[in-house]
GROMACS .gro file of C-alpha atoms in nm:
model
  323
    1UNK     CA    1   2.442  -4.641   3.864
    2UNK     CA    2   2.317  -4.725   3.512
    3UNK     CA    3   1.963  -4.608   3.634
    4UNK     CA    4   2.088  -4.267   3.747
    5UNK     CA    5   2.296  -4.225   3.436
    6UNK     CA    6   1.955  -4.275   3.207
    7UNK     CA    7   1.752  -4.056   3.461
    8UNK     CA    8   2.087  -3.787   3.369
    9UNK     CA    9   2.046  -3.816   3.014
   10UNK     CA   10   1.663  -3.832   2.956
   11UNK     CA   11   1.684  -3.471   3.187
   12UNK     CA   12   1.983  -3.314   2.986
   13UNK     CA   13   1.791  -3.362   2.666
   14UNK     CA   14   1.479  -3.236   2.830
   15UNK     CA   15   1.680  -2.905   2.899
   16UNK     CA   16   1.805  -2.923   2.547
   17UNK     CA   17   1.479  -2.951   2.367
   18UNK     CA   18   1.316  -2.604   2.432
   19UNK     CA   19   1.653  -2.473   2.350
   20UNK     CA   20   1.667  -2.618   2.004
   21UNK     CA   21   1.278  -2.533   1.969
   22UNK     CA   22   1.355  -2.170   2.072
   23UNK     CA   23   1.662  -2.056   1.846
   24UNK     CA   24   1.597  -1.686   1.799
   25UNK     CA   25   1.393  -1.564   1.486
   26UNK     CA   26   1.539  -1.480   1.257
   27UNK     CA   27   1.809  -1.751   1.116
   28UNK     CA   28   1.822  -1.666   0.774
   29UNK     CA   29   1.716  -1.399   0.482
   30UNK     CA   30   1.348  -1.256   0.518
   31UNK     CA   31   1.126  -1.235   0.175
   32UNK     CA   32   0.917  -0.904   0.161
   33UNK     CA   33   0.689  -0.973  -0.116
   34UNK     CA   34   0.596  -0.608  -0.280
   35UNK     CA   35   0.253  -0.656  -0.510
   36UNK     CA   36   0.391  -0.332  -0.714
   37UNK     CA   37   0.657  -0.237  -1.016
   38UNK     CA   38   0.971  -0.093  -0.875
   39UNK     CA   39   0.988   0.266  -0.840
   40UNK     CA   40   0.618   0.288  -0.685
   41UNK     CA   41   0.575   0.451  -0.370
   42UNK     CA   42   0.562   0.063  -0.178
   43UNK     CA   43   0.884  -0.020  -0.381
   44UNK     CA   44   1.004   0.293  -0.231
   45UNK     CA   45   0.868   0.235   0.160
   46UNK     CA   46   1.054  -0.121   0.121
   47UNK     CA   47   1.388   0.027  -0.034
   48UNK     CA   48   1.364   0.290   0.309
   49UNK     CA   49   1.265   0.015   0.575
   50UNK     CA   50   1.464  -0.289   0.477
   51UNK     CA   51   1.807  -0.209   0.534
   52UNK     CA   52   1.673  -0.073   0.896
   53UNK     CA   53   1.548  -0.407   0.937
   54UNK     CA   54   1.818  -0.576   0.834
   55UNK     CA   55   2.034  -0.436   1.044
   56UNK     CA   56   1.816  -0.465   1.354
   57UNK     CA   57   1.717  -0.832   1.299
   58UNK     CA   58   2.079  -0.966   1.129
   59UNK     CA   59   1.958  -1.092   0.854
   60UNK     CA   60   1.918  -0.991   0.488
   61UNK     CA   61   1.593  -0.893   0.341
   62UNK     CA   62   1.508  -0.975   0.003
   63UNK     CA   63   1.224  -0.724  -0.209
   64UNK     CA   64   1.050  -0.928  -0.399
   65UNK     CA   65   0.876  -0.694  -0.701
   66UNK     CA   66   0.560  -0.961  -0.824
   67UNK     CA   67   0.337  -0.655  -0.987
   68UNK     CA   68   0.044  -0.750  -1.223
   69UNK     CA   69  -0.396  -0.707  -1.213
   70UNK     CA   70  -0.403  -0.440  -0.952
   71UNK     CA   71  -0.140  -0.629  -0.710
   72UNK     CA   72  -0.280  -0.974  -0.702
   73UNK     CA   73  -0.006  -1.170  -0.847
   74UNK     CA   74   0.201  -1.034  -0.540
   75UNK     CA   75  -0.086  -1.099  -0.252
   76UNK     CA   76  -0.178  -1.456  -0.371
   77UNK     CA   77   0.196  -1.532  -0.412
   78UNK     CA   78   0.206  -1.400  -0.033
   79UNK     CA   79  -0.117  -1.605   0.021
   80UNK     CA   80   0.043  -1.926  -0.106
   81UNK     CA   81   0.387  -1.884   0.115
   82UNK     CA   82   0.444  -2.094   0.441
   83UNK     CA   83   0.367  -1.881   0.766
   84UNK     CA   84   0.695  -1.957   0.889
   85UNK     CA   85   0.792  -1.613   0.990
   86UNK     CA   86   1.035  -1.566   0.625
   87UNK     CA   87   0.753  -1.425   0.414
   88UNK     CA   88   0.573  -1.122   0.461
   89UNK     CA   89   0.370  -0.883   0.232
   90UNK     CA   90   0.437  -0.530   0.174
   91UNK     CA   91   0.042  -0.429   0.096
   92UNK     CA   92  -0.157  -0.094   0.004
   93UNK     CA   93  -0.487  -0.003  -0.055
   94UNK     CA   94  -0.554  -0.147  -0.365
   95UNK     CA   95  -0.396  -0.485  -0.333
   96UNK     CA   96  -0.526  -0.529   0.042
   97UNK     CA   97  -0.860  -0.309   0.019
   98UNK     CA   98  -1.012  -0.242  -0.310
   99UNK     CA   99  -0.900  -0.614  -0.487
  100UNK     CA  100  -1.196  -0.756  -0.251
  101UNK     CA  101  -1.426  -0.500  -0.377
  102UNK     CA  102  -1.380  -0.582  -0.764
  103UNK     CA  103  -1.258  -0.931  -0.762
  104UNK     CA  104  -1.521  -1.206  -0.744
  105UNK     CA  105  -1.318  -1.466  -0.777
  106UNK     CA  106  -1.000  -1.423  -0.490
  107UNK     CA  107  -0.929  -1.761  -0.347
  108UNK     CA  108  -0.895  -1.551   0.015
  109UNK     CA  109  -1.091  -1.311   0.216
  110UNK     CA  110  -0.868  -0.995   0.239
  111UNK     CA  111  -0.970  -0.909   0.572
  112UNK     CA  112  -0.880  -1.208   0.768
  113UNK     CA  113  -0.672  -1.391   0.458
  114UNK     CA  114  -0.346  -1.224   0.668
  115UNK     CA  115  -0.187  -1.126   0.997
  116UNK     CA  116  -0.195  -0.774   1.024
  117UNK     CA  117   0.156  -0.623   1.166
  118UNK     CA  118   0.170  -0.273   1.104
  119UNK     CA  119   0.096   0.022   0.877
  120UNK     CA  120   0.409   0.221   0.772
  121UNK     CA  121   0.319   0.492   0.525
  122UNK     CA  122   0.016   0.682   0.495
  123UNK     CA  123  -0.076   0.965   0.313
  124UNK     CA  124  -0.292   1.147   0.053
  125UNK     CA  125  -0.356   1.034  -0.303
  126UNK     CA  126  -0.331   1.348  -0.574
  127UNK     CA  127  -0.496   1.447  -0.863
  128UNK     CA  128  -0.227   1.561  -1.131
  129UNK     CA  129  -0.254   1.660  -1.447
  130UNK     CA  130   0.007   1.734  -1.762
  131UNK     CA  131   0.005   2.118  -1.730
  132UNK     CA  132   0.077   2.150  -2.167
  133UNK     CA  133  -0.238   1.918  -2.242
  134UNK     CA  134  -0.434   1.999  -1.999
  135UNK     CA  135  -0.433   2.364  -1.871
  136UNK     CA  136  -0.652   2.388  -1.581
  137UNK     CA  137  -0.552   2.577  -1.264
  138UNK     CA  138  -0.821   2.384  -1.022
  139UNK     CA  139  -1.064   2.079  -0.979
  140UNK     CA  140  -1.294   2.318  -1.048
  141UNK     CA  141  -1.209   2.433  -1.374
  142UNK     CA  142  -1.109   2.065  -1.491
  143UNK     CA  143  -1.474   1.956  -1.402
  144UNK     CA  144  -1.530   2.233  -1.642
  145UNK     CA  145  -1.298   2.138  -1.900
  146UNK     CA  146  -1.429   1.761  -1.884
  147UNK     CA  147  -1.766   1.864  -1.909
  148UNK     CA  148  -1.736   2.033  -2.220
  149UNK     CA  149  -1.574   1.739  -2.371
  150UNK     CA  150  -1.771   1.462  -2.277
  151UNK     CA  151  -1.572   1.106  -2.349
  152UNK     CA  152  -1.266   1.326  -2.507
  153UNK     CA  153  -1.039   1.270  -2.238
  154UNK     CA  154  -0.841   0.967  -2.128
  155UNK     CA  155  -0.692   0.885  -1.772
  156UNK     CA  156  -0.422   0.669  -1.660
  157UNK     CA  157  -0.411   0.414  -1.380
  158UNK     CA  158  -0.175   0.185  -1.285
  159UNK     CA  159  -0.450  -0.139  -1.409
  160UNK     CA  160  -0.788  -0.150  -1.346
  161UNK     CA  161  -0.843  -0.202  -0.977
  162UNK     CA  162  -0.581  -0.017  -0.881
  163UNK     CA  163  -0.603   0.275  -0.648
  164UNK     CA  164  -0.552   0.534  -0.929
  165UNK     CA  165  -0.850   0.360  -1.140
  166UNK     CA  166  -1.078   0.349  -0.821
  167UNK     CA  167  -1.004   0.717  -0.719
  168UNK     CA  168  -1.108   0.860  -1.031
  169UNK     CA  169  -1.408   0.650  -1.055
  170UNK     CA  170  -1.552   0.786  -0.744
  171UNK     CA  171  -1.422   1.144  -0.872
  172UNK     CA  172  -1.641   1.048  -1.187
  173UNK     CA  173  -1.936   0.934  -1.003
  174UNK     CA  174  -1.944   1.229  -0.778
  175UNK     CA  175  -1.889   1.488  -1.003
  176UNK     CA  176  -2.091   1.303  -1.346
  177UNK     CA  177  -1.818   1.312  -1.563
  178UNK     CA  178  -1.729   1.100  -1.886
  179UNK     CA  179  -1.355   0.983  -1.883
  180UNK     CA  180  -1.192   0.762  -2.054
  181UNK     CA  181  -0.992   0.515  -1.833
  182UNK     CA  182  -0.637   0.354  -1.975
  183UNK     CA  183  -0.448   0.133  -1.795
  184UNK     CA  184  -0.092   0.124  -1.765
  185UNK     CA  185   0.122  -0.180  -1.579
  186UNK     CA  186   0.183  -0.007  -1.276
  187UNK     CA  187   0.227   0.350  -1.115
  188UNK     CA  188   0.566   0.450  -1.267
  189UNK     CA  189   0.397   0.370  -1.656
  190UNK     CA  190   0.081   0.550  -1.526
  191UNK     CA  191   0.301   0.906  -1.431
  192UNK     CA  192   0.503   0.873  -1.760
  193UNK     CA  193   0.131   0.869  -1.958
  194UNK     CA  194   0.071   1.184  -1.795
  195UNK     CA  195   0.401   1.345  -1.779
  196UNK     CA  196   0.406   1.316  -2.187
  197UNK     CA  197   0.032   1.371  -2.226
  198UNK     CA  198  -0.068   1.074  -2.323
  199UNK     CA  199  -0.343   1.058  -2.059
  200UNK     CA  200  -0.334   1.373  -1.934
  201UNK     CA  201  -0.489   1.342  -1.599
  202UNK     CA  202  -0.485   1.046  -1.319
  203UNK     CA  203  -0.460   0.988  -0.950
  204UNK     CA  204  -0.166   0.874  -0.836
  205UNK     CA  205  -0.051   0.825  -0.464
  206UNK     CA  206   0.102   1.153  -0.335
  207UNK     CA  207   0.448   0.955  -0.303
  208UNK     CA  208   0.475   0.884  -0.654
  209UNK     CA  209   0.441   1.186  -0.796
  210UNK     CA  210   0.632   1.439  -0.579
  211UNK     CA  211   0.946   1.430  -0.785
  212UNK     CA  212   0.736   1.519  -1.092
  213UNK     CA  213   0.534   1.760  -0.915
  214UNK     CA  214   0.855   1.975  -0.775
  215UNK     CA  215   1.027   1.936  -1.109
  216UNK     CA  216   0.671   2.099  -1.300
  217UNK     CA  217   0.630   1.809  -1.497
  218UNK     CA  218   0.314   1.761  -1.409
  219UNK     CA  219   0.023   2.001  -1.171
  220UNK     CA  220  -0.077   1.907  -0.872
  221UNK     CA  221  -0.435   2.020  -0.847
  222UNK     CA  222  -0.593   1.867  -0.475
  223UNK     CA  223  -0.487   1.582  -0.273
  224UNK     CA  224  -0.790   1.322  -0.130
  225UNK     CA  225  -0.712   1.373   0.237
  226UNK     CA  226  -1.051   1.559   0.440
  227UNK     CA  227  -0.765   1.829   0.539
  228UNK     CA  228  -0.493   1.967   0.347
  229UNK     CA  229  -0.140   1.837   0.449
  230UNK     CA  230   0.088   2.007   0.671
  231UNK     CA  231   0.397   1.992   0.387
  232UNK     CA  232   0.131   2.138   0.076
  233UNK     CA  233  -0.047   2.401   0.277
  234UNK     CA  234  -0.164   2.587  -0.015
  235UNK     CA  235  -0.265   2.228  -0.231
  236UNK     CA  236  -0.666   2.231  -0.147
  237UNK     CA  237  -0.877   1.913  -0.102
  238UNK     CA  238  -1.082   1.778  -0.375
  239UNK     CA  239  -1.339   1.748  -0.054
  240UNK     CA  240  -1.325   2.192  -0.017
  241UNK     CA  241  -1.308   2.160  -0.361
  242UNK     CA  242  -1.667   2.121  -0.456
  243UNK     CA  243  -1.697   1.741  -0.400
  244UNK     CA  244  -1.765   1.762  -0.023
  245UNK     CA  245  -1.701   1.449   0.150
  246UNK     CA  246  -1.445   1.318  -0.113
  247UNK     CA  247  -1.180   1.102   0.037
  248UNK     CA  248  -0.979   0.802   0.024
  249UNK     CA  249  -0.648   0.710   0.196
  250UNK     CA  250  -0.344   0.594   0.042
  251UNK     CA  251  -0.140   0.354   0.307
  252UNK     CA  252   0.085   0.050   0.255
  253UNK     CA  253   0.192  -0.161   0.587
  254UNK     CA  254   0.341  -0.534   0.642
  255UNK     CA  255   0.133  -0.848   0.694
  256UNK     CA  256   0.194  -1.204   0.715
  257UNK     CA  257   0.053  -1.502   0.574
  258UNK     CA  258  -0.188  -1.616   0.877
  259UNK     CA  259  -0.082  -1.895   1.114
  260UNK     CA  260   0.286  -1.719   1.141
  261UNK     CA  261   0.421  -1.712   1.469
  262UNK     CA  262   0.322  -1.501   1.725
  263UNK     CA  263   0.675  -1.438   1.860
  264UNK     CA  264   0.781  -1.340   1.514
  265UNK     CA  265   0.506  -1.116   1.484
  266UNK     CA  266   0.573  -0.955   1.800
  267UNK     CA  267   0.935  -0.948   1.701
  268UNK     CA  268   0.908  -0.792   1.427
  269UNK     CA  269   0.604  -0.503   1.528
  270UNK     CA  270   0.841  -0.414   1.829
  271UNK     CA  271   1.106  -0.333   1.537
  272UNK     CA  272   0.851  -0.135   1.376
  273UNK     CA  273   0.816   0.000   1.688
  274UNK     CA  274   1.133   0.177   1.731
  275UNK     CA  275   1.168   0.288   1.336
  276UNK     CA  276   0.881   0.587   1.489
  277UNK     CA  277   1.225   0.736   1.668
  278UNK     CA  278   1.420   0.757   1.310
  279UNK     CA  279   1.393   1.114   1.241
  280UNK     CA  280   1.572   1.088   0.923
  281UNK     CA  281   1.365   0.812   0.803
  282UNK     CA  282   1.036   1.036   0.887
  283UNK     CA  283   1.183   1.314   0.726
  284UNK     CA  284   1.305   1.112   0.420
  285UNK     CA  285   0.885   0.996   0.416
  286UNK     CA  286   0.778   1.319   0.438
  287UNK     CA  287   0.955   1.472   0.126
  288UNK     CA  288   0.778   1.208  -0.085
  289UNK     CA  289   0.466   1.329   0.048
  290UNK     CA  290   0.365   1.074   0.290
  291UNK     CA  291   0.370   1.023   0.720
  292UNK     CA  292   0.523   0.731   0.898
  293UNK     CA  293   0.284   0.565   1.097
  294UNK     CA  294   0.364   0.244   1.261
  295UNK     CA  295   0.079   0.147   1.421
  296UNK     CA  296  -0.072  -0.164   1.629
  297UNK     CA  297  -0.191  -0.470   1.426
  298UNK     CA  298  -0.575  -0.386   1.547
  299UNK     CA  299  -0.566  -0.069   1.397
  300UNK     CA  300  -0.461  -0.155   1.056
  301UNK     CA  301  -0.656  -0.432   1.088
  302UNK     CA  302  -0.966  -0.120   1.107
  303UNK     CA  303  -0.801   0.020   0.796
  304UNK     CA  304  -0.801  -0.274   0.622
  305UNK     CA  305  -1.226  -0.304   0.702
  306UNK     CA  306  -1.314   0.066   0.642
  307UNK     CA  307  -1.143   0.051   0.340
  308UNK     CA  308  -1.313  -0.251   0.188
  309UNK     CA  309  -1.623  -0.135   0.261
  310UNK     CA  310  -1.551   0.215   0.119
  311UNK     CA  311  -1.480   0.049  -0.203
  312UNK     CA  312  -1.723  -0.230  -0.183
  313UNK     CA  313  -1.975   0.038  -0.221
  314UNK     CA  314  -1.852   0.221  -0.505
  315UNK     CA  315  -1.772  -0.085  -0.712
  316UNK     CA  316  -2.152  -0.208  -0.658
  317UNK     CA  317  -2.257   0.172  -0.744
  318UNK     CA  318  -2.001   0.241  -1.089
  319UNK     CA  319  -2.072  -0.128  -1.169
  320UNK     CA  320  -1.672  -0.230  -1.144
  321UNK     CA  321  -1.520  -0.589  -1.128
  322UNK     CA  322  -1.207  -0.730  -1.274
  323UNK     CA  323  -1.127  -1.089  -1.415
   0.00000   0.00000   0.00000
């Protein structure tokens, strides 16, 4: 009788085990670490998706804002974070494409540093420009404009590295122009430079500068995408307009640090998953000028290749790195 009583026990906490191993993810608050100042169009995408999350998963989800040298602080401080399935990063394309392209020194490989879950937002970035300092009704008159004044005109970025400061570089090198680039701490400083003229002209993702564009504080002259956008049909293309083949791709999308989970990952993307039925949260994408786009891990993981190479290339080209 003792025997059998053992055998009992040793078998009910065999049945127990798995059970404790397997309490459902998650079991408390989720970090989203955001490599950009609030108010930028990722701040925005995480402001949109969390409390759908939240309420889906039942558990809180924290933004956490670490902006600084073109979104680094935020992806090492992602880099550095246990892959225990309660920190994730909210990347773009400058933190997750063009840092490997300008940075020599990144303690990680961006394109395999990561888990790739999903893209969520993609869309054109924009060339805007203050329409009191600089009156110019096209890309092709600014060329103009910048021509004439060789080196007498700044733009702003949001830090060197950053998408904004990469964009205009390759409009530079495509077009041979002299601008001068200033750097501002992040897209919301970089659309207040332009809005009160103090550089007059920048890229800027399409979803950060709506507001500003519908309110006339600042032009909207061509957005980067190879077509124009369904929402801006009468916006032209910098590509149709006279830099053919002009384009880059502004996207942001969640990864994890690597070794996570694979049921959390799944977990979550099949969340993701069913956000692409949330009409009001496309629509609510679409007036800041951008297109939800959940999409498998292997294809962002494509994104995240294309566009290091892309950038790889013009860096080496314009001569471009960062400390």
């Amino acid at each position: 009788m003792i025997r059998r009583r053992h055998l009992l026990a040793a078998a009910a906490a065999c049945t127990a085990a798995p059970a404790l191993a397997q309490a459902p993810w998650p079991t408390r608050p989720i970090r989203f670490i955001l490599p950009d100042a609030p108010g930028a169009g990722n701040d925005t995408t995480a402001r949109l998706v969390a409390p759908l999350l939240e309420a889906a998963l039942g558990q809180p989800i924290v933004v956490d804002n670490r902006a600084g040298a073109g979104g680094r602080i935020g992806v090492e401080a992602a880099f550095r974070s246990a892959p225990d399935g309660y920190t994730f990063l909210l990347g773009n394309a400058g933190s997750n494409g063009i840092n490997a392209a300008i940075y020599r020194d990144l303690p990680y490989d961006l394109t395999n540093a990561f888990e790739p879950v999903s893209l969520l937002v993609v869309g054109p970035n924009a060339l805007i420009v203050n329409p009191r300092a600089l009156p110019v009704a096209s890309v092709a008159e600014l060329i103009a404009t910048v021509r004439a004044r060789p080196g007498g005109l700044n733009y702003a970025s949001a830090g060197v590295g950053s998408s904004a400061h990469m964009n205009m570089e390759l409009f530079k090198n495509q077009a041979g122009l002299d601008i001068v680039h200033v750097p501002y701490r992040g897209a919301p400083a970089l659309v207040q430079a332009v809005i009160t003229g103090e550089a007059p002209l920048a890229f800027a993702n399409l979803v950060n500068v709506m507001p500003q564009v519908r309110s006339g504080e600042v032009k909207l002259l061509a957005v980067t995408s190879m077509t124009r956008t369904d929402d801006l049909p009468q916006t032209p293309t910098v590509h149709e307009s006279g830099l053919p083949g002009f384009e880059t791709v502004a996207w942001n999308g969640l990864l994890a640090p690597r070794g996570t989970p694979a049921t959390v990952l799944e977990r979550l993307h099949g969340e993701l998953v069913k956000l692409r039925g949330n009409a009001d949260l496309q629509a609510r994408v679409r007036l800041l000028g951008g297109t939800l786009q959940v999409s498998s891990p292997a294809e962002f993981q494509q994104r995240i290749e294309r566009d290091v190479a892309q950038w790889k290339r013009l860096a080496q080209a314009a001569n471009i790195s960062a400390q």
